[in-house]
mmCIF file of C-alpha atoms and ligand atoms in Angstrom:
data_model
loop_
_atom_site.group_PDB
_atom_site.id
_atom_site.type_symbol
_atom_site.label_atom_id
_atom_site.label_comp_id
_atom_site.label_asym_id
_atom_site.label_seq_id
_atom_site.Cartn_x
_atom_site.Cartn_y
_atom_site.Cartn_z
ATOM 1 C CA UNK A 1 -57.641 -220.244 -81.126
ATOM 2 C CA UNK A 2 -59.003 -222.225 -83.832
ATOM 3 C CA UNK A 3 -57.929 -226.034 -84.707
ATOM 4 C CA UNK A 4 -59.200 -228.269 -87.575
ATOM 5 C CA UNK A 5 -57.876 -231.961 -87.889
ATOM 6 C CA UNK A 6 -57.472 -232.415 -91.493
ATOM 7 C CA UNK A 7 -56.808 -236.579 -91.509
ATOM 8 C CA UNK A 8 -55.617 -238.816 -87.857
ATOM 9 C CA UNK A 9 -54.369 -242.150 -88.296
ATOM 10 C CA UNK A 10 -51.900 -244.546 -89.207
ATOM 11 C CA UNK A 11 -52.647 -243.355 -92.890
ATOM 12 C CA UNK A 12 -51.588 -239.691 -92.325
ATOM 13 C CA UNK A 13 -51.728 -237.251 -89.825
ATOM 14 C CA UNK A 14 -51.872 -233.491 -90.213
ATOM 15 C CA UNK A 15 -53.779 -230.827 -87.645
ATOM 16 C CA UNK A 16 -53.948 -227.117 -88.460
ATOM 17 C CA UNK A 17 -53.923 -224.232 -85.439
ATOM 18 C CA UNK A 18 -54.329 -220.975 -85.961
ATOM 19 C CA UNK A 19 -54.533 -217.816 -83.097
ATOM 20 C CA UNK A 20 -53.476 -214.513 -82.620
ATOM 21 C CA UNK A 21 -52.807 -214.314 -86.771
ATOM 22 C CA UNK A 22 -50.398 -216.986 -86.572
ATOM 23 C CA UNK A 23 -51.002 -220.422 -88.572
ATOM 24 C CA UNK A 24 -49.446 -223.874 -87.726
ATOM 25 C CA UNK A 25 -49.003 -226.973 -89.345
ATOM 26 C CA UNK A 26 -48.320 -229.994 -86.605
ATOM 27 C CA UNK A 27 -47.195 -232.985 -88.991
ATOM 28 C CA UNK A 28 -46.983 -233.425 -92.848
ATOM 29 C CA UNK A 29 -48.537 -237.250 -93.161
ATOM 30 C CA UNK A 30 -51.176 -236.718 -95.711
ATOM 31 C CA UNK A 31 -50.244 -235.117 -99.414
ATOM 32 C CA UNK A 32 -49.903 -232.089 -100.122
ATOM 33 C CA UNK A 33 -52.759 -231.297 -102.535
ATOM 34 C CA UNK A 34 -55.271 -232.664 -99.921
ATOM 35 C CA UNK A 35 -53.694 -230.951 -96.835
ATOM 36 C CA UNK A 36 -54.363 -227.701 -99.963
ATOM 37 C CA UNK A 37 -57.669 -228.720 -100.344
ATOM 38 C CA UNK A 38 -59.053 -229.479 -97.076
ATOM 39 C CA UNK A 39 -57.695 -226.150 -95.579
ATOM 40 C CA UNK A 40 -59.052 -223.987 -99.088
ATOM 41 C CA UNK A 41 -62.665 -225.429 -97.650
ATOM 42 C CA UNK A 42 -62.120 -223.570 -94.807
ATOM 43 C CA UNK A 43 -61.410 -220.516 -96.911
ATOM 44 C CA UNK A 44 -57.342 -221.377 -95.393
ATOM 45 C CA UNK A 45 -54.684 -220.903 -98.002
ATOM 46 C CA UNK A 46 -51.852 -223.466 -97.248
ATOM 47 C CA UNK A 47 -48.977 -221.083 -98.132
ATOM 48 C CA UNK A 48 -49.805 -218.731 -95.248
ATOM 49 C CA UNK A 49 -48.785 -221.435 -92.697
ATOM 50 C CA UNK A 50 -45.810 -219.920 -90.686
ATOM 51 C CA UNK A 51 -44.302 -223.670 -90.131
ATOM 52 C CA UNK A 52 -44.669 -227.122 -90.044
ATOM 53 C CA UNK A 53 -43.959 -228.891 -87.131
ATOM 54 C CA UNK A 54 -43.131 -232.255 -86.842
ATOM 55 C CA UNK A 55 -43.320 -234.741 -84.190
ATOM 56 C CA UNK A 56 -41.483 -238.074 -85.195
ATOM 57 C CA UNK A 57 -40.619 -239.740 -88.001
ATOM 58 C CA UNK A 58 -42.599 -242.060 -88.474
ATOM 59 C CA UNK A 59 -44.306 -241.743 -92.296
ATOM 60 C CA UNK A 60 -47.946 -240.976 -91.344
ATOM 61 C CA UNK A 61 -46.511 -238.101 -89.740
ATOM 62 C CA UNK A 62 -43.216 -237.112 -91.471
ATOM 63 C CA UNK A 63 -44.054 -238.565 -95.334
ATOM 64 C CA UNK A 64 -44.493 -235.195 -97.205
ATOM 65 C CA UNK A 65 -42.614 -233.004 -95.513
ATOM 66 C CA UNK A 66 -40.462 -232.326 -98.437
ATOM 67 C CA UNK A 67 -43.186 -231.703 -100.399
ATOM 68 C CA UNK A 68 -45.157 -229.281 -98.106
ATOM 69 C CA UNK A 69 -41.741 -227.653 -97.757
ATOM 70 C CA UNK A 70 -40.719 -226.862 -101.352
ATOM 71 C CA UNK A 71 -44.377 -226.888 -103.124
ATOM 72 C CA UNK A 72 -45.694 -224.410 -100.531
ATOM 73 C CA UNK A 73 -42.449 -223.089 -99.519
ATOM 74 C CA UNK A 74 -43.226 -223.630 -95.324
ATOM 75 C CA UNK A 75 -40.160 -223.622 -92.947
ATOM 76 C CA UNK A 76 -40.239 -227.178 -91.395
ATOM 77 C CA UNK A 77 -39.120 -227.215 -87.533
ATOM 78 C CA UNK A 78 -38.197 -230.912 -86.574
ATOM 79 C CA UNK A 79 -35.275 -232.530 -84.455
ATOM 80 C CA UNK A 80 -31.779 -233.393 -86.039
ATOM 81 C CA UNK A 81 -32.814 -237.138 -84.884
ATOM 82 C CA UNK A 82 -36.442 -237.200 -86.436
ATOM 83 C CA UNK A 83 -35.216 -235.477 -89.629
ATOM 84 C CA UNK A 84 -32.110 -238.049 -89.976
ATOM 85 C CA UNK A 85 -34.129 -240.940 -89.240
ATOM 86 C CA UNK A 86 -37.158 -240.053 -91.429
ATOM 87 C CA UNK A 87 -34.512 -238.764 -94.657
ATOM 88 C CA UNK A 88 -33.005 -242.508 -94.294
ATOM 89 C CA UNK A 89 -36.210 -244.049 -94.048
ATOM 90 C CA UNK A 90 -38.397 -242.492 -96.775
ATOM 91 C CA UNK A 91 -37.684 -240.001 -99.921
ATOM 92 C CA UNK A 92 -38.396 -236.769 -98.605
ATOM 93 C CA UNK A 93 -36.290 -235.003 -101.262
ATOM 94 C CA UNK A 94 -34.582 -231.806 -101.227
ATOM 95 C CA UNK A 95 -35.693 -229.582 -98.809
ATOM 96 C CA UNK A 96 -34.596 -225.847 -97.690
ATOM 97 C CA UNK A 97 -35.318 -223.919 -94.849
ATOM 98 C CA UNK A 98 -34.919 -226.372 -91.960
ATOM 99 C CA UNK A 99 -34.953 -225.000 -88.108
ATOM 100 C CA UNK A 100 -34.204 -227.761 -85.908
ATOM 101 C CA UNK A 101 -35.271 -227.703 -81.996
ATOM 102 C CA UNK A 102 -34.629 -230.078 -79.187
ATOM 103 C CA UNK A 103 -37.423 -232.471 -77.998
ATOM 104 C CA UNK A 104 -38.339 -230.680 -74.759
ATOM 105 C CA UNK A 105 -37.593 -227.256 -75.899
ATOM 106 C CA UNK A 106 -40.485 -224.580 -76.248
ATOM 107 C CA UNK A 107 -40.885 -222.819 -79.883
ATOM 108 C CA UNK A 108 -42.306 -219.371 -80.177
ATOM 109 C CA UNK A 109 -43.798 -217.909 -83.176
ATOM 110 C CA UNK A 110 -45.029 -214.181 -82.186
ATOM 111 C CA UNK A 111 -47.654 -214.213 -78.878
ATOM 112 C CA UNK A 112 -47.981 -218.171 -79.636
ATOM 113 C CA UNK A 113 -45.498 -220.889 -78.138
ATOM 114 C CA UNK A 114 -45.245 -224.265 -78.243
ATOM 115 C CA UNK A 115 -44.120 -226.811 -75.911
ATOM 116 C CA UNK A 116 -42.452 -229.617 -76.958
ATOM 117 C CA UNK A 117 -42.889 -233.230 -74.887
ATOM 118 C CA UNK A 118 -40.670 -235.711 -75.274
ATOM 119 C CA UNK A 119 -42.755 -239.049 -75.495
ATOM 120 C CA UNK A 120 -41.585 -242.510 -75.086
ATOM 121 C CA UNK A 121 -43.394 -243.946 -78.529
ATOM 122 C CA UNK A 122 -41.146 -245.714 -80.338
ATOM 123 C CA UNK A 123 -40.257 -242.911 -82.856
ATOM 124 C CA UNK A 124 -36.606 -242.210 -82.503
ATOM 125 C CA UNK A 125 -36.934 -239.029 -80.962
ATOM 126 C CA UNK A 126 -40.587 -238.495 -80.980
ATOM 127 C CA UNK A 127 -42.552 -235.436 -79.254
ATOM 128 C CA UNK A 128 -46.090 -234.341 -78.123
ATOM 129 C CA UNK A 129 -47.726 -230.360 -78.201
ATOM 130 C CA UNK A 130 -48.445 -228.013 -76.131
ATOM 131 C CA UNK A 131 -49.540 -224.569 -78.157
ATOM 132 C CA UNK A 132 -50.354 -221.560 -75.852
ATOM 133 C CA UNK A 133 -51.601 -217.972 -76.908
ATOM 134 C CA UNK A 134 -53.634 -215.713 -74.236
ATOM 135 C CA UNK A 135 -54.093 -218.244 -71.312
ATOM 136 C CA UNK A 136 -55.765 -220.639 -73.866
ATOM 137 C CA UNK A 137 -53.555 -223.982 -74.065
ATOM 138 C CA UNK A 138 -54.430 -226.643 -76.613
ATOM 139 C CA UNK A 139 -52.658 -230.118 -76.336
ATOM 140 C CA UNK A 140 -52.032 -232.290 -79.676
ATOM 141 C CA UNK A 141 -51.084 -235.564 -77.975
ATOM 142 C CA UNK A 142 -50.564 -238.520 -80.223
ATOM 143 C CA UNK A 143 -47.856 -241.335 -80.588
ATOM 144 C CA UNK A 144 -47.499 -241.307 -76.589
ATOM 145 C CA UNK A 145 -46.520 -244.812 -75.956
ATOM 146 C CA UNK A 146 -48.236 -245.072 -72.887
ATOM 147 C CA UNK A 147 -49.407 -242.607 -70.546
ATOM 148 C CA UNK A 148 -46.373 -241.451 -69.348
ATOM 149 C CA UNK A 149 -45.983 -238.812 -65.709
ATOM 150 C CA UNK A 150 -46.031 -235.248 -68.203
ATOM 151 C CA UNK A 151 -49.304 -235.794 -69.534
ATOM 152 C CA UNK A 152 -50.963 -235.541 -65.786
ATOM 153 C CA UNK A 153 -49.327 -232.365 -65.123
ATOM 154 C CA UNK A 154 -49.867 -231.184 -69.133
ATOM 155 C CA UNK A 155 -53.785 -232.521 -68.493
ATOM 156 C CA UNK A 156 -53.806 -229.928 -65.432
ATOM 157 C CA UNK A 157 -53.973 -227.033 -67.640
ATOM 158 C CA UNK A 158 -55.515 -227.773 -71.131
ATOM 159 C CA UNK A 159 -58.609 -226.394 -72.036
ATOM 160 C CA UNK A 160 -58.992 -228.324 -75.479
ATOM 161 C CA UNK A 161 -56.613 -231.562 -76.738
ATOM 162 C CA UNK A 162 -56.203 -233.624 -79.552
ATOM 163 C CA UNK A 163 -55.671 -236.736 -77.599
ATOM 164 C CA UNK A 164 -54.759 -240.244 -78.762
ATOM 165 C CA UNK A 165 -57.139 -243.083 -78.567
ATOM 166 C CA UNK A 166 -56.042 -246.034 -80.975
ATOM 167 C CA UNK A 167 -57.513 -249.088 -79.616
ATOM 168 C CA UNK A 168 -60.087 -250.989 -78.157
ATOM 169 C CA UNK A 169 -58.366 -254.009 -76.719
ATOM 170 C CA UNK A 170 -60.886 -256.574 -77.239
ATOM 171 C CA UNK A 171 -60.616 -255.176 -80.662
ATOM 172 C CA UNK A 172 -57.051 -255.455 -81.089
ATOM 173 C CA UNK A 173 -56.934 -259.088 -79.087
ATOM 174 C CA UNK A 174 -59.661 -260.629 -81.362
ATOM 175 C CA UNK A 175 -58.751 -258.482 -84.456
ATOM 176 C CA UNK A 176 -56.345 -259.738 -87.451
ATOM 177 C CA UNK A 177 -53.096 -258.114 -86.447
ATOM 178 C CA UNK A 178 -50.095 -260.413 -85.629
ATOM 179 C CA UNK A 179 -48.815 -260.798 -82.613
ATOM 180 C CA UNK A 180 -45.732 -259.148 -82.973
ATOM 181 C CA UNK A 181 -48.117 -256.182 -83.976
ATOM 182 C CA UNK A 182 -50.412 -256.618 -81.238
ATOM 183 C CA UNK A 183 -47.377 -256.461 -78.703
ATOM 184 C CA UNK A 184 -45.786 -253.211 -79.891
ATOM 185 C CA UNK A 185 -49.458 -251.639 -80.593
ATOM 186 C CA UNK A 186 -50.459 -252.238 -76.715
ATOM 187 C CA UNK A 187 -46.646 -251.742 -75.274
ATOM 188 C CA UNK A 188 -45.082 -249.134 -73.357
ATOM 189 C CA UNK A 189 -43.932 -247.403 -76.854
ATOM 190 C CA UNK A 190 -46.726 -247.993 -78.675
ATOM 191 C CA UNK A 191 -49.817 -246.323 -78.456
ATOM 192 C CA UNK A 192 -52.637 -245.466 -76.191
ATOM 193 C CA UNK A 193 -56.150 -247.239 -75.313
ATOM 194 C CA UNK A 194 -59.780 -245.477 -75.393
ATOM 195 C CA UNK A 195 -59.907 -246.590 -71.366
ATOM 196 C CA UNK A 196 -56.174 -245.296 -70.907
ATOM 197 C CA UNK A 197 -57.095 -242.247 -72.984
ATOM 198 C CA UNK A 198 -60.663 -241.739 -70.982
ATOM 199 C CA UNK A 199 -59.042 -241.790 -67.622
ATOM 200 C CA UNK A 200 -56.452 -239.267 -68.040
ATOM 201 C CA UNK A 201 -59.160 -236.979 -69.463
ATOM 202 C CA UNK A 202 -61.037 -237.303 -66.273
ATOM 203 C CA UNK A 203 -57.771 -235.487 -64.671
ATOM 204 C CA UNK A 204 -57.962 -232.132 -66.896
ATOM 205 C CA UNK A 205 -60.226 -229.552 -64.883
ATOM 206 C CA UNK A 206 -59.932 -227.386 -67.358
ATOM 207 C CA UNK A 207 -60.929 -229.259 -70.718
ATOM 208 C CA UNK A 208 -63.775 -227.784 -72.830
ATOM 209 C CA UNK A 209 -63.635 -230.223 -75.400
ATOM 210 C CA UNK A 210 -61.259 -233.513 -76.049
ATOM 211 C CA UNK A 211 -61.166 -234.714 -79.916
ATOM 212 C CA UNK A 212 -60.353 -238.323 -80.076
ATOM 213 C CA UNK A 213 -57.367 -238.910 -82.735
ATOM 214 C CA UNK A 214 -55.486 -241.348 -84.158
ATOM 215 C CA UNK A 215 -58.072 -244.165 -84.230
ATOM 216 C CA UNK A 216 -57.156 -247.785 -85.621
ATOM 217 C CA UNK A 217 -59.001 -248.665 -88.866
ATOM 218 C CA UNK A 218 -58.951 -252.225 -87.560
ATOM 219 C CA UNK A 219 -58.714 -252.422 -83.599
ATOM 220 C CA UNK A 220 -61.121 -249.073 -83.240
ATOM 221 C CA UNK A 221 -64.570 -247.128 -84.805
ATOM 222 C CA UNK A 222 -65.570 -243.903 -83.717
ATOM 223 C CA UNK A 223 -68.499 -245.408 -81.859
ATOM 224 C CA UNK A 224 -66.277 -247.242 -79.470
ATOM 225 C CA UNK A 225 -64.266 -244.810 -78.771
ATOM 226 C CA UNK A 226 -66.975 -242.284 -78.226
ATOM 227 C CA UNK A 227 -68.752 -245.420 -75.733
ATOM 228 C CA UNK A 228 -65.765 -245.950 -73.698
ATOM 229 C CA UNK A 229 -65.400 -242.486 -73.264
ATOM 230 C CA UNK A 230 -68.426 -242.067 -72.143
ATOM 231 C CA UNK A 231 -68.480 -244.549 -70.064
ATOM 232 C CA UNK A 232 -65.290 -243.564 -67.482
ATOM 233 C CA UNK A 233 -66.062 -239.784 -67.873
ATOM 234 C CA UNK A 234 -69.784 -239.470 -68.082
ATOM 235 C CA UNK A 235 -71.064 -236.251 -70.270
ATOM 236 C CA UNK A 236 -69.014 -234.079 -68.673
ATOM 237 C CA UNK A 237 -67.795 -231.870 -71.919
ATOM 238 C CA UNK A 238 -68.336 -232.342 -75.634
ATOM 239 C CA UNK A 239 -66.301 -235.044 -77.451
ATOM 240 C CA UNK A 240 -65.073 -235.585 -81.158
ATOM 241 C CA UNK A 241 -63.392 -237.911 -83.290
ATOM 242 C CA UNK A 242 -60.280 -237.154 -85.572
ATOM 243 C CA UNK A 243 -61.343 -238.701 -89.328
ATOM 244 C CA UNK A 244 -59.470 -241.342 -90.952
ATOM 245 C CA UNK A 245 -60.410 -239.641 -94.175
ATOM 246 C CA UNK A 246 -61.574 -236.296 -93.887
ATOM 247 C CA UNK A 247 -60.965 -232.862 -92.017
ATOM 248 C CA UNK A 248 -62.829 -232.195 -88.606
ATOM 249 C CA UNK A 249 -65.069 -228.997 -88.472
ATOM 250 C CA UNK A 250 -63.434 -226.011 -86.827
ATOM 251 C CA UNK A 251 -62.872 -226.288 -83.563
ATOM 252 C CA UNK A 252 -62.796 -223.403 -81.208
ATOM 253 C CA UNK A 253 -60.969 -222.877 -78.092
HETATM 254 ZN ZN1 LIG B 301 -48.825 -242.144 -85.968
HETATM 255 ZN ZN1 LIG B 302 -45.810 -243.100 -84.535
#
């Protein structure tokens, strides 16, 4: 199984998996002619994607859907709830070939499935990944809110994950967000700290890798992350971070 991050953050989101010849698109938050060009770098052409899944509907996840759908003519998978939610909220435009799936339900494409998670971020019906193909399980877990009782047991059995860690909270407490922001960044539906995000890494036996994701701009650098990490788990695999504004290498599992 191969995996590239192609852009994590508040300013788009898109992650590319491909095993056993089948090719996955988790999110559509970053436009279409860079999600193009970043995969064509990797000698990856765009319109062999078998689907785009999408996890809430928030816009740096859910924004270009429409396009991704009709320019390179992917079926989108997404819930009733998301794709309401999202259509009301932004103009995603037109779009055919639809296949909707309940948060919690597993989707298979071929040899691969993948597990959906409901997570208690404060997307209206927002999920986290699970994608499995020959006893090789890769989590993309973003958006989580907090870290919730599934993502122990999920943690168990990954051997790679895209995992959130948005914030440094000295960061975020001396930074230039609002309260109000602050508050919902650091709540239960919010999102997930480097500590909070190191310590349930030190629960998967299994992991080969962990690639930080969805980093602040403000409240977060690479650097931090990487030193927090460090810190609560020692050296005990490889870590990476998720670009705000470019694609990861290729990472295997
Ligand atoms: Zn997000
Ligand atoms: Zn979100």
């Amino acid at each position: 199984m191969i995996a590239i991050s192609l852009q994590s953050g508040s300013n788009g989101n898109c992650i590319y998996i491909e095993t056993e010849g089948v090719k996955l698109l988790f999110d559509a938050g970053i436009p279409g002619i860079q999600a193009e060009r970043r995969l064509a770098s990797y000698g990856r052409d765009i319109r062999d994607v078998d689907a785009l899944i999408i996890s809430h509907d928030h816009a740096d996840h859910v924004r270009y859907a429409g396009v991704y759908q009709r320019k390179f003519c992917l079926p989108v998978f997404v819930t009733r709830k998301t794709l309401k939610h999202a259509a009301a909220g932004q103009k995603l435009g037109q779009m055919d070939n639809v296949n909707y799936f309940k948060a919690g339900e597993h989707l298979n494409f071929h040899n691969v499935s993948v597990q959906t998670i409901p997570s208690p971020h404060d997307g209206v019906d927002g999920v986290a990944f699970v994608i499995s193909s020959r006893e090789k399980h890769l989590g993309i877990l973003t958006d989580l809110g907090h870290v919730f009782k599934d993502l122990y047991s999920v943690m168990g059995y990954l051997d790679a994950v895209f995992l959130e860690s948005n914030y440094d909270p000295e960061m975020l407490a001396h930074g230039p967000y609002p309260s109000f922001l602050k508050r919902r960044i650091a709540g239960p539906r919010g999102h997930i700290s480097n500590a909070e995000s190191a310590e349930l890494l030190q629960t998967g036996s299994r992991l080969k890798w962990a690639c930080l994701a969805h980093l602040s701009n403000n409240n977060n650098d690479p650097a931090t992350a990487i030193r927090t990490h460090r810190e609560i788990l020692g050296e005990s695999f490889p870590l990476y971070t998720a670009s705000r504004s470019m694609a990861t290498a290729i990472l295997k599992v």
